[in-house]
Amino acid sequence: MDEVRNDNFILGQSEDDDFGGVSKAMDGAFEQFLAELVFSPNDPRLDIIENYDRVADEQFLGWLDNKVSSSTDPEEKLALKDLRSMIDDVTKSMEVSRLAKEREEKEKEEAEAARLAAAQAAAEDGRALSDADLLKRANKVNTAGVDQVMEEERAQGGGKSKKSFLTSQLTPEIRMSYEALVKDLLPPYKSGETTDSVVYVNYDRCDAQLVKVLDERAQNGDDDSKAVLEALGREQQKRLAAATEKLKSVLAVGDPMRMEGAIVKLGKEGQIDEPFLLLLEANANQAKAAGAAGPAQLMMKLKKKAAEEKDRNSGSKEIRLLRKLLREESSEEREKILEDAFTPRERILVEGTMANAQKAADGEAPEEEKPVPDVPPPDFINACKAVMLNFGNLNLEKADGETDLSELIKEIANEAEIVATKIYGKGMTVKEQQDRAWSESTTSIFDLERLELEAASRGETAPWANDNDDEDLIPGFDASGRMQIGGN
């Protein structure tokens, strides 16, 4: 009644309106889930996939949108917008994968139906044949396998190769996967931006598949797409011209060892890019076609060195390892690379901390740290998942034709799991870890932290976190642990 007398009561309003249209309990649960996503050490996209049902919940998305619009902290607002954008990207990626799977299944069903129809037609024709015609048909069937093999060999000898995505038709899921990038490239632009400047900023995100998408739009009368294609061509020419000058400077030093040194210098200066690598490969192929084996080997050696230097000076250790494995076509060599990266090593140099310096002054040996690998296997697997999520729709040019990037990364991830099992043994599943924690009656500090967050979301305080709570003190002792005498 006090609310009514004070005009604070509005007909049709509930306490849910104070929490973005959800209850107080649900608001606390959403806050806790948001904290798990924001402060997770993993790639946020991986956490979004693993918790997709909770992330895709319409009530949570509405609550998140309301939180974005009502936030007054610029940094918090930007972080929440980035998270919302990631959720949209993951949702679109999963939708693209679903559409691709449905299309493949439909094509298989249509191919099977066509095969059965052809078999049925052949069977109908066979019933009308004479005995002599049946014998001829049987003889033809006996040699069909040999004829097929010979036909395949002739096709391969004639230069027939696997169908490239450049000559294949665009599918709806491919168009959908490039919608965001196309939107960034096409106008309207911000003040001061031009087609050339936008292409320059986004050039590293562009690939041959995007060119196909833009070309299709241009052929359908989209002048903006045509302008972007022309800007891409101009930017490509600029970068190839710059790559040519860098290659000339490398070859000018004369000695192959000094050439590699020049490559290292370019890598440290951050001047090794994709056009430079492609130019080295093009020169190697041209020399090989001309029969110049020596120059071809030199160019491929320089390309390999340039790729290694580019990886060394960019990205995390996990991404550098993945790039190195993607360039290696031999499964045995990839296994050696993984063993070298996953094997724990002891540090030769002692870490320069004040504690170690004091121990050295006192004549004591520093504490030995546990050997660690260059790349922990779990971090590498997470990196593989992140790359598949972001670039799984791309193809790679290999010696035996084009290879789907996602399939190759899956193969590498399987090899990594085998190598990690050899080194560390079989890991425990989540259920096994829970069973172990129950049998040993242990509680993780992360469990305690989670319980504290849950209590805070309810407006409560965990018993062990309340410094002023005297109810849990041992009788006769104060909060500092001192014995009380005389009631003080």
XYZ file of C-alpha atoms in Angstrom:
488
model
C 0.000 0.000 0.000
C 2.926 2.341 0.590
C 3.856 2.006 -3.079
C 0.341 2.975 -4.110
C 0.289 6.008 -1.793
C 3.716 7.142 -3.038
C 2.671 6.781 -6.720
C 5.411 4.171 -7.224
C 2.941 1.527 -8.342
C 2.312 1.328 -12.105
C -0.440 -0.935 -13.373
C 0.962 -3.870 -15.401
C 4.533 -3.408 -14.149
C 6.395 -6.245 -12.399
C 9.765 -6.505 -10.752
C 11.022 -8.323 -13.862
C 11.159 -4.977 -15.695
C 14.058 -3.887 -13.521
C 16.189 -6.768 -14.880
C 15.747 -6.452 -18.597
C 12.456 -8.335 -18.731
C 13.674 -11.336 -16.697
C 13.342 -12.327 -13.079
C 15.924 -11.411 -10.480
C 17.073 -15.030 -10.234
C 17.378 -15.331 -14.017
C 19.260 -12.022 -14.177
C 21.777 -13.390 -11.672
C 22.158 -16.608 -13.686
C 22.713 -14.626 -16.893
C 25.294 -12.418 -15.144
C 27.177 -15.515 -13.996
C 27.075 -17.076 -17.480
C 28.261 -13.808 -19.022
C 31.193 -13.736 -16.589
C 32.113 -17.292 -17.605
C 32.219 -16.263 -21.281
C 34.075 -12.984 -20.781
C 36.740 -14.197 -18.338
C 37.324 -17.637 -19.862
C 40.963 -18.311 -20.892
C 39.729 -20.059 -24.051
C 38.845 -18.550 -27.399
C 35.367 -17.040 -26.823
C 34.061 -18.700 -29.989
C 34.947 -22.134 -28.620
C 33.063 -21.418 -25.395
C 30.110 -20.185 -27.454
C 30.041 -23.453 -29.434
C 30.345 -25.612 -26.330
C 27.510 -23.681 -24.641
C 25.531 -23.004 -27.810
C 22.126 -23.992 -26.419
C 22.515 -21.480 -23.584
C 24.014 -18.791 -25.820
C 21.325 -19.122 -28.505
C 18.508 -18.848 -25.970
C 16.254 -15.986 -27.076
C 15.774 -14.810 -23.488
C 19.531 -14.589 -22.920
C 20.084 -12.772 -26.238
C 17.348 -10.287 -25.380
C 18.888 -9.756 -21.948
C 22.332 -9.263 -23.547
C 20.988 -6.753 -26.091
C 19.334 -4.828 -23.267
C 22.600 -4.848 -21.309
C 24.489 -3.525 -24.353
C 22.040 -0.677 -24.887
C 21.898 0.266 -21.200
C 25.629 0.095 -20.455
C 27.240 3.466 -19.690
C 30.840 2.191 -19.529
C 32.423 2.569 -23.027
C 34.830 -0.360 -22.563
C 32.098 -2.645 -21.219
C 29.774 -1.621 -24.042
C 32.438 -2.401 -26.660
C 33.246 -5.780 -25.083
C 29.563 -6.745 -24.963
C 29.102 -5.697 -28.597
C 32.090 -7.840 -29.595
C 30.612 -10.814 -27.730
C 27.231 -10.303 -29.415
C 28.961 -10.138 -32.794
C 30.843 -13.383 -32.058
C 27.573 -15.101 -31.170
C 26.092 -13.957 -34.487
C 29.186 -15.184 -36.381
C 29.079 -18.596 -34.721
C 25.349 -18.876 -35.365
C 25.883 -18.081 -39.028
C 28.792 -20.542 -39.293
C 26.690 -23.325 -37.794
C 23.824 -22.468 -40.139
C 26.217 -22.589 -43.109
C 27.489 -26.000 -41.998
C 23.920 -27.250 -41.620
C 22.959 -26.055 -45.108
C 26.095 -27.599 -46.629
C 25.348 -30.934 -44.959
C 21.746 -30.871 -46.126
C 22.840 -30.067 -49.692
C 25.400 -32.901 -49.716
C 22.812 -35.375 -48.424
C 20.317 -34.208 -51.056
C 22.905 -34.591 -53.828
C 23.714 -38.114 -52.611
C 20.022 -39.022 -52.587
C 19.576 -37.641 -56.113
C 22.659 -39.529 -57.357
C 21.385 -42.753 -55.781
C 17.930 -42.239 -57.307
C 19.510 -41.671 -60.727
C 21.618 -44.820 -60.338
C 18.592 -46.909 -59.382
C 16.615 -45.465 -62.306
C 19.444 -46.319 -64.697
C 19.667 -49.838 -63.264
C 15.906 -50.262 -63.607
C 16.035 -49.054 -67.216
C 18.907 -51.442 -67.962
C 16.956 -54.290 -66.412
C 13.928 -53.491 -68.561
C 16.135 -53.419 -71.663
C 17.690 -56.735 -70.672
C 14.325 -58.501 -70.615
C 13.797 -57.690 -74.270
C 17.228 -58.952 -75.429
C 17.788 -62.199 -77.285
C 20.147 -64.911 -76.046
C 22.924 -63.740 -78.382
C 22.544 -60.132 -77.213
C 22.652 -61.297 -73.583
C 25.999 -63.066 -74.181
C 27.442 -59.915 -75.762
C 26.188 -57.835 -72.825
C 27.731 -60.275 -70.322
C 31.100 -60.101 -72.079
C 30.953 -56.326 -71.941
C 30.250 -56.419 -68.195
C 33.296 -58.669 -67.610
C 35.621 -56.123 -69.202
C 33.922 -53.058 -67.714
C 36.274 -52.872 -64.716
C 39.396 -52.945 -66.883
C 37.954 -50.399 -69.294
C 37.125 -48.067 -66.402
C 40.668 -48.229 -64.999
C 42.176 -47.571 -68.431
C 39.813 -44.650 -68.963
C 40.833 -43.127 -65.612
C 44.520 -43.516 -66.451
C 44.012 -41.855 -69.836
C 42.148 -39.010 -68.155
C 44.959 -38.496 -65.639
C 47.572 -38.648 -68.354
C 45.667 -36.024 -70.292
C 45.991 -33.589 -67.403
C 42.549 -34.085 -65.915
C 42.623 -33.072 -62.263
C 40.275 -32.643 -59.367
C 37.598 -30.035 -59.947
C 38.640 -26.707 -58.482
C 36.362 -24.509 -56.427
C 37.201 -21.753 -58.925
C 35.304 -23.652 -61.640
C 32.544 -24.954 -59.369
C 29.262 -23.139 -58.891
C 28.581 -21.000 -55.848
C 26.296 -22.612 -53.303
C 23.890 -20.745 -50.987
C 26.032 -21.542 -47.937
C 29.141 -20.082 -49.617
C 27.290 -16.850 -50.340
C 26.040 -16.748 -46.760
C 29.529 -17.269 -45.312
C 30.800 -14.173 -47.150
C 27.877 -11.873 -46.344
C 29.660 -10.116 -43.471
C 32.850 -9.481 -45.472
C 30.916 -8.285 -48.521
C 29.005 -5.896 -46.275
C 32.295 -4.488 -44.937
C 33.667 -3.992 -48.453
C 30.651 -2.413 -50.098
C 29.330 1.125 -49.483
C 28.035 3.072 -47.677
C 31.401 3.996 -46.183
C 32.299 6.157 -43.209
C 33.426 9.729 -43.694
C 36.842 9.841 -45.384
C 36.753 6.213 -46.571
C 37.007 5.195 -50.217
C 36.766 1.873 -52.023
C 40.559 1.691 -52.277
C 41.106 2.451 -48.575
C 38.515 -0.126 -47.467
C 40.059 -2.775 -49.726
C 43.522 -1.943 -48.364
C 42.369 -2.455 -44.762
C 40.524 -5.716 -45.513
C 42.881 -7.131 -48.154
C 44.176 -9.966 -45.963
C 40.591 -11.191 -45.460
C 40.010 -11.504 -49.200
C 40.484 -14.766 -51.108
C 39.638 -16.304 -54.476
C 36.244 -17.471 -53.271
C 35.334 -13.892 -52.367
C 36.330 -12.813 -55.883
C 33.839 -15.362 -57.236
C 31.097 -13.986 -54.985
C 31.814 -10.395 -56.032
C 32.085 -11.370 -59.706
C 28.659 -13.016 -59.576
C 27.172 -9.887 -58.036
C 28.901 -7.712 -60.654
C 27.533 -9.858 -63.500
C 24.061 -9.360 -62.026
C 24.470 -5.585 -62.375
C 25.951 -4.594 -58.985
C 28.262 -1.665 -59.807
C 29.580 -1.468 -56.227
C 30.848 -5.056 -56.425
C 32.492 -4.271 -59.749
C 34.252 -1.263 -58.180
C 35.508 -3.430 -55.299
C 36.866 -6.013 -57.778
C 38.750 -3.274 -59.613
C 40.144 -1.958 -56.314
C 41.249 -5.493 -55.379
C 43.073 -5.747 -58.698
C 44.864 -2.444 -58.137
C 45.858 -3.410 -54.572
C 47.109 -6.785 -55.778
C 49.286 -5.130 -58.427
C 50.766 -2.763 -55.822
C 51.615 -5.624 -53.470
C 53.080 -7.762 -56.242
C 55.234 -4.829 -57.370
C 56.479 -4.359 -53.801
C 57.121 -8.123 -53.529
C 59.120 -8.026 -56.765
C 61.380 -5.292 -55.414
C 61.935 -7.262 -52.182
C 62.791 -10.407 -54.147
C 65.273 -8.467 -56.278
C 66.993 -7.200 -53.126
C 67.232 -10.763 -51.778
C 68.665 -12.206 -55.010
C 71.110 -9.308 -55.359
C 73.217 -10.521 -52.416
C 74.371 -13.466 -54.564
C 75.251 -16.195 -52.053
C 72.390 -18.576 -51.060
C 73.318 -18.357 -47.354
C 73.287 -14.578 -47.505
C 69.935 -14.755 -49.329
C 68.497 -16.630 -46.358
C 69.963 -13.964 -44.096
C 68.189 -11.310 -46.157
C 64.958 -13.285 -45.752
C 65.468 -13.313 -41.961
C 65.956 -9.530 -42.019
C 62.723 -9.056 -43.982
C 60.918 -11.267 -41.479
C 62.103 -9.217 -38.512
C 60.957 -6.059 -40.290
C 57.528 -7.598 -40.926
C 57.863 -7.323 -44.715
C 57.105 -10.957 -45.599
C 53.516 -11.226 -46.821
C 51.471 -13.584 -48.987
C 52.338 -11.847 -52.321
C 56.046 -12.311 -51.536
C 55.541 -16.030 -50.817
C 53.428 -16.468 -53.949
C 56.069 -14.718 -56.044
C 58.769 -17.077 -54.762
C 56.585 -20.079 -55.573
C 55.761 -18.729 -59.045
C 59.464 -18.281 -59.812
C 60.190 -21.791 -58.550
C 57.463 -23.273 -60.789
C 58.675 -21.291 -63.773
C 62.254 -22.469 -63.263
C 61.098 -26.064 -62.850
C 59.045 -25.874 -66.068
C 62.097 -24.531 -67.902
C 64.212 -27.460 -66.683
C 66.368 -25.320 -64.374
C 66.451 -27.650 -61.366
C 69.030 -25.642 -59.406
C 67.196 -22.285 -59.461
C 63.886 -24.065 -58.771
C 65.313 -25.723 -55.633
C 66.788 -22.403 -54.485
C 63.456 -20.600 -54.878
C 61.574 -23.310 -52.967
C 64.218 -23.226 -50.233
C 63.856 -19.453 -49.967
C 60.070 -19.775 -49.901
C 60.257 -22.303 -47.059
C 62.600 -20.024 -45.127
C 60.350 -17.020 -45.739
C 57.266 -18.919 -44.529
C 59.096 -19.993 -41.366
C 60.210 -16.421 -40.660
C 56.710 -15.097 -41.288
C 55.307 -17.595 -38.771
C 58.061 -16.884 -36.246
C 57.251 -13.196 -36.158
C 53.474 -13.400 -36.145
C 50.753 -15.152 -34.173
C 50.898 -17.446 -31.171
C 52.987 -20.598 -30.813
C 49.940 -22.734 -31.494
C 49.132 -20.947 -34.766
C 52.773 -21.054 -35.869
C 52.832 -24.804 -35.270
C 49.586 -25.288 -37.190
C 50.895 -23.301 -40.167
C 54.052 -25.386 -40.221
C 52.023 -28.598 -40.176
C 49.729 -27.372 -42.957
C 52.750 -26.842 -45.202
C 54.046 -30.370 -44.525
C 52.400 -33.003 -46.746
C 54.031 -36.068 -45.167
C 52.143 -37.562 -42.209
C 55.414 -39.011 -40.821
C 57.101 -35.597 -40.880
C 54.085 -33.983 -39.203
C 54.314 -36.584 -36.435
C 57.976 -35.689 -35.849
C 57.100 -31.979 -35.695
C 54.308 -32.660 -33.193
C 56.549 -34.843 -31.008
C 59.155 -32.088 -30.909
C 56.540 -29.460 -29.965
C 54.692 -31.573 -27.358
C 57.706 -33.094 -25.561
C 58.352 -31.367 -22.178
C 61.752 -29.708 -21.876
C 63.704 -28.433 -18.912
C 64.777 -24.821 -19.020
C 68.489 -24.274 -19.427
C 68.378 -20.652 -18.286
C 67.193 -19.786 -14.793
C 64.409 -17.235 -14.696
C 65.665 -13.810 -13.633
C 63.529 -13.191 -10.572
C 64.431 -11.522 -7.286
C 63.849 -14.806 -5.458
C 66.370 -16.654 -7.646
C 68.834 -13.764 -7.381
C 68.613 -13.867 -3.570
C 69.146 -17.635 -3.569
C 72.191 -17.232 -5.788
C 73.590 -14.603 -3.370
C 73.032 -17.024 -0.478
C 74.713 -19.838 -2.385
C 71.486 -21.784 -2.827
C 70.293 -23.465 -5.996
C 67.117 -22.014 -7.556
C 63.945 -24.055 -7.458
C 63.642 -26.379 -10.433
C 60.563 -25.796 -12.517
C 58.557 -28.624 -13.985
C 59.513 -29.319 -17.631
C 56.960 -27.895 -20.044
C 56.431 -28.381 -23.793
C 56.851 -25.623 -26.330
C 53.169 -26.021 -27.225
C 50.771 -27.706 -24.743
C 48.523 -30.188 -26.620
C 45.209 -28.765 -25.265
C 46.158 -25.268 -26.448
C 47.015 -26.621 -29.890
C 43.684 -28.458 -30.191
C 41.825 -25.269 -29.202
C 43.773 -23.355 -31.859
C 42.750 -25.951 -34.456
C 39.095 -25.509 -33.473
C 39.374 -21.722 -33.712
C 40.957 -21.843 -37.184
C 38.310 -24.285 -38.411
C 35.599 -21.995 -37.120
C 37.027 -18.889 -38.792
C 38.520 -20.290 -42.015
C 36.958 -23.733 -42.469
C 35.338 -22.717 -45.766
C 38.706 -22.221 -47.511
C 40.655 -24.650 -49.682
C 44.395 -25.281 -49.872
C 46.443 -25.997 -52.980
C 48.421 -29.206 -52.450
C 50.586 -31.290 -54.758
C 47.746 -33.747 -55.460
C 45.125 -31.043 -56.022
C 42.942 -28.952 -53.767
C 42.258 -30.016 -50.181
C 39.475 -28.851 -47.918
C 41.085 -26.886 -45.067
C 38.712 -28.167 -42.400
C 39.347 -31.809 -43.342
C 43.114 -31.292 -43.273
C 42.963 -29.607 -39.847
C 40.834 -32.485 -38.522
C 43.472 -34.913 -39.775
C 46.225 -32.905 -38.073
C 44.198 -32.712 -34.841
C 43.798 -36.508 -34.858
C 47.547 -36.926 -35.369
C 48.181 -34.480 -32.512
C 45.914 -36.488 -30.209
C 47.807 -39.697 -31.037
C 51.195 -38.054 -30.400
C 49.989 -36.471 -27.130
C 48.693 -39.857 -25.949
C 52.075 -41.436 -26.663
C 53.861 -38.775 -24.604
C 51.429 -38.159 -21.734
C 49.178 -41.210 -21.756
C 45.410 -41.230 -22.031
C 43.721 -38.200 -20.478
C 40.718 -38.321 -18.162
C 37.241 -37.466 -19.356
C 35.106 -34.940 -17.490
C 33.149 -37.763 -15.833
C 36.368 -39.490 -14.739
C 37.617 -36.230 -13.209
C 34.326 -35.778 -11.341
C 34.441 -39.363 -10.063
C 37.994 -38.837 -8.866
C 37.091 -35.602 -7.087
C 34.155 -37.359 -5.386
C 36.196 -40.393 -4.298
C 39.012 -38.204 -2.949
C 36.550 -35.729 -1.362
C 38.403 -32.796 -2.915
C 37.068 -29.376 -3.842
C 38.729 -27.229 -6.486
C 39.418 -23.546 -5.824
C 37.502 -22.922 -9.054
C 34.471 -24.618 -7.487
C 34.790 -22.308 -4.477
C 35.050 -19.305 -6.780
C 31.928 -20.418 -8.673
C 30.011 -20.776 -5.398
C 31.111 -17.269 -4.363
C 29.843 -15.837 -7.683
C 26.529 -17.653 -7.304
C 26.117 -16.293 -3.765
C 26.996 -12.776 -4.908
C 24.406 -12.974 -7.730
C 21.765 -13.707 -5.050
C 22.922 -10.817 -2.903
C 24.487 -13.175 -0.380
C 28.035 -13.819 0.828
C 29.797 -17.171 0.990
C 30.622 -18.144 4.617
C 34.367 -18.301 4.004
C 34.346 -14.882 2.278
C 32.727 -12.929 5.148
C 35.433 -11.497 7.372
C 32.927 -9.902 9.761
C 30.809 -12.967 10.470
C 31.315 -13.960 14.132
C 28.896 -16.890 14.040
C 31.455 -19.284 12.542
C 34.227 -18.402 15.036
C 35.452 -20.962 17.520
C 34.080 -20.113 20.992
C 36.661 -18.200 23.022
C 38.557 -16.845 19.970
C 38.213 -13.617 17.974
C 38.388 -13.117 14.176
C 42.205 -12.878 14.269
C 42.476 -16.229 16.060
C 43.468 -14.765 19.424
C 42.008 -16.212 22.626
C 39.534 -13.924 24.366
C 40.007 -13.466 28.112
C 37.434 -11.952 30.427
C 34.859 -11.491 27.661
C 37.027 -8.998 25.692
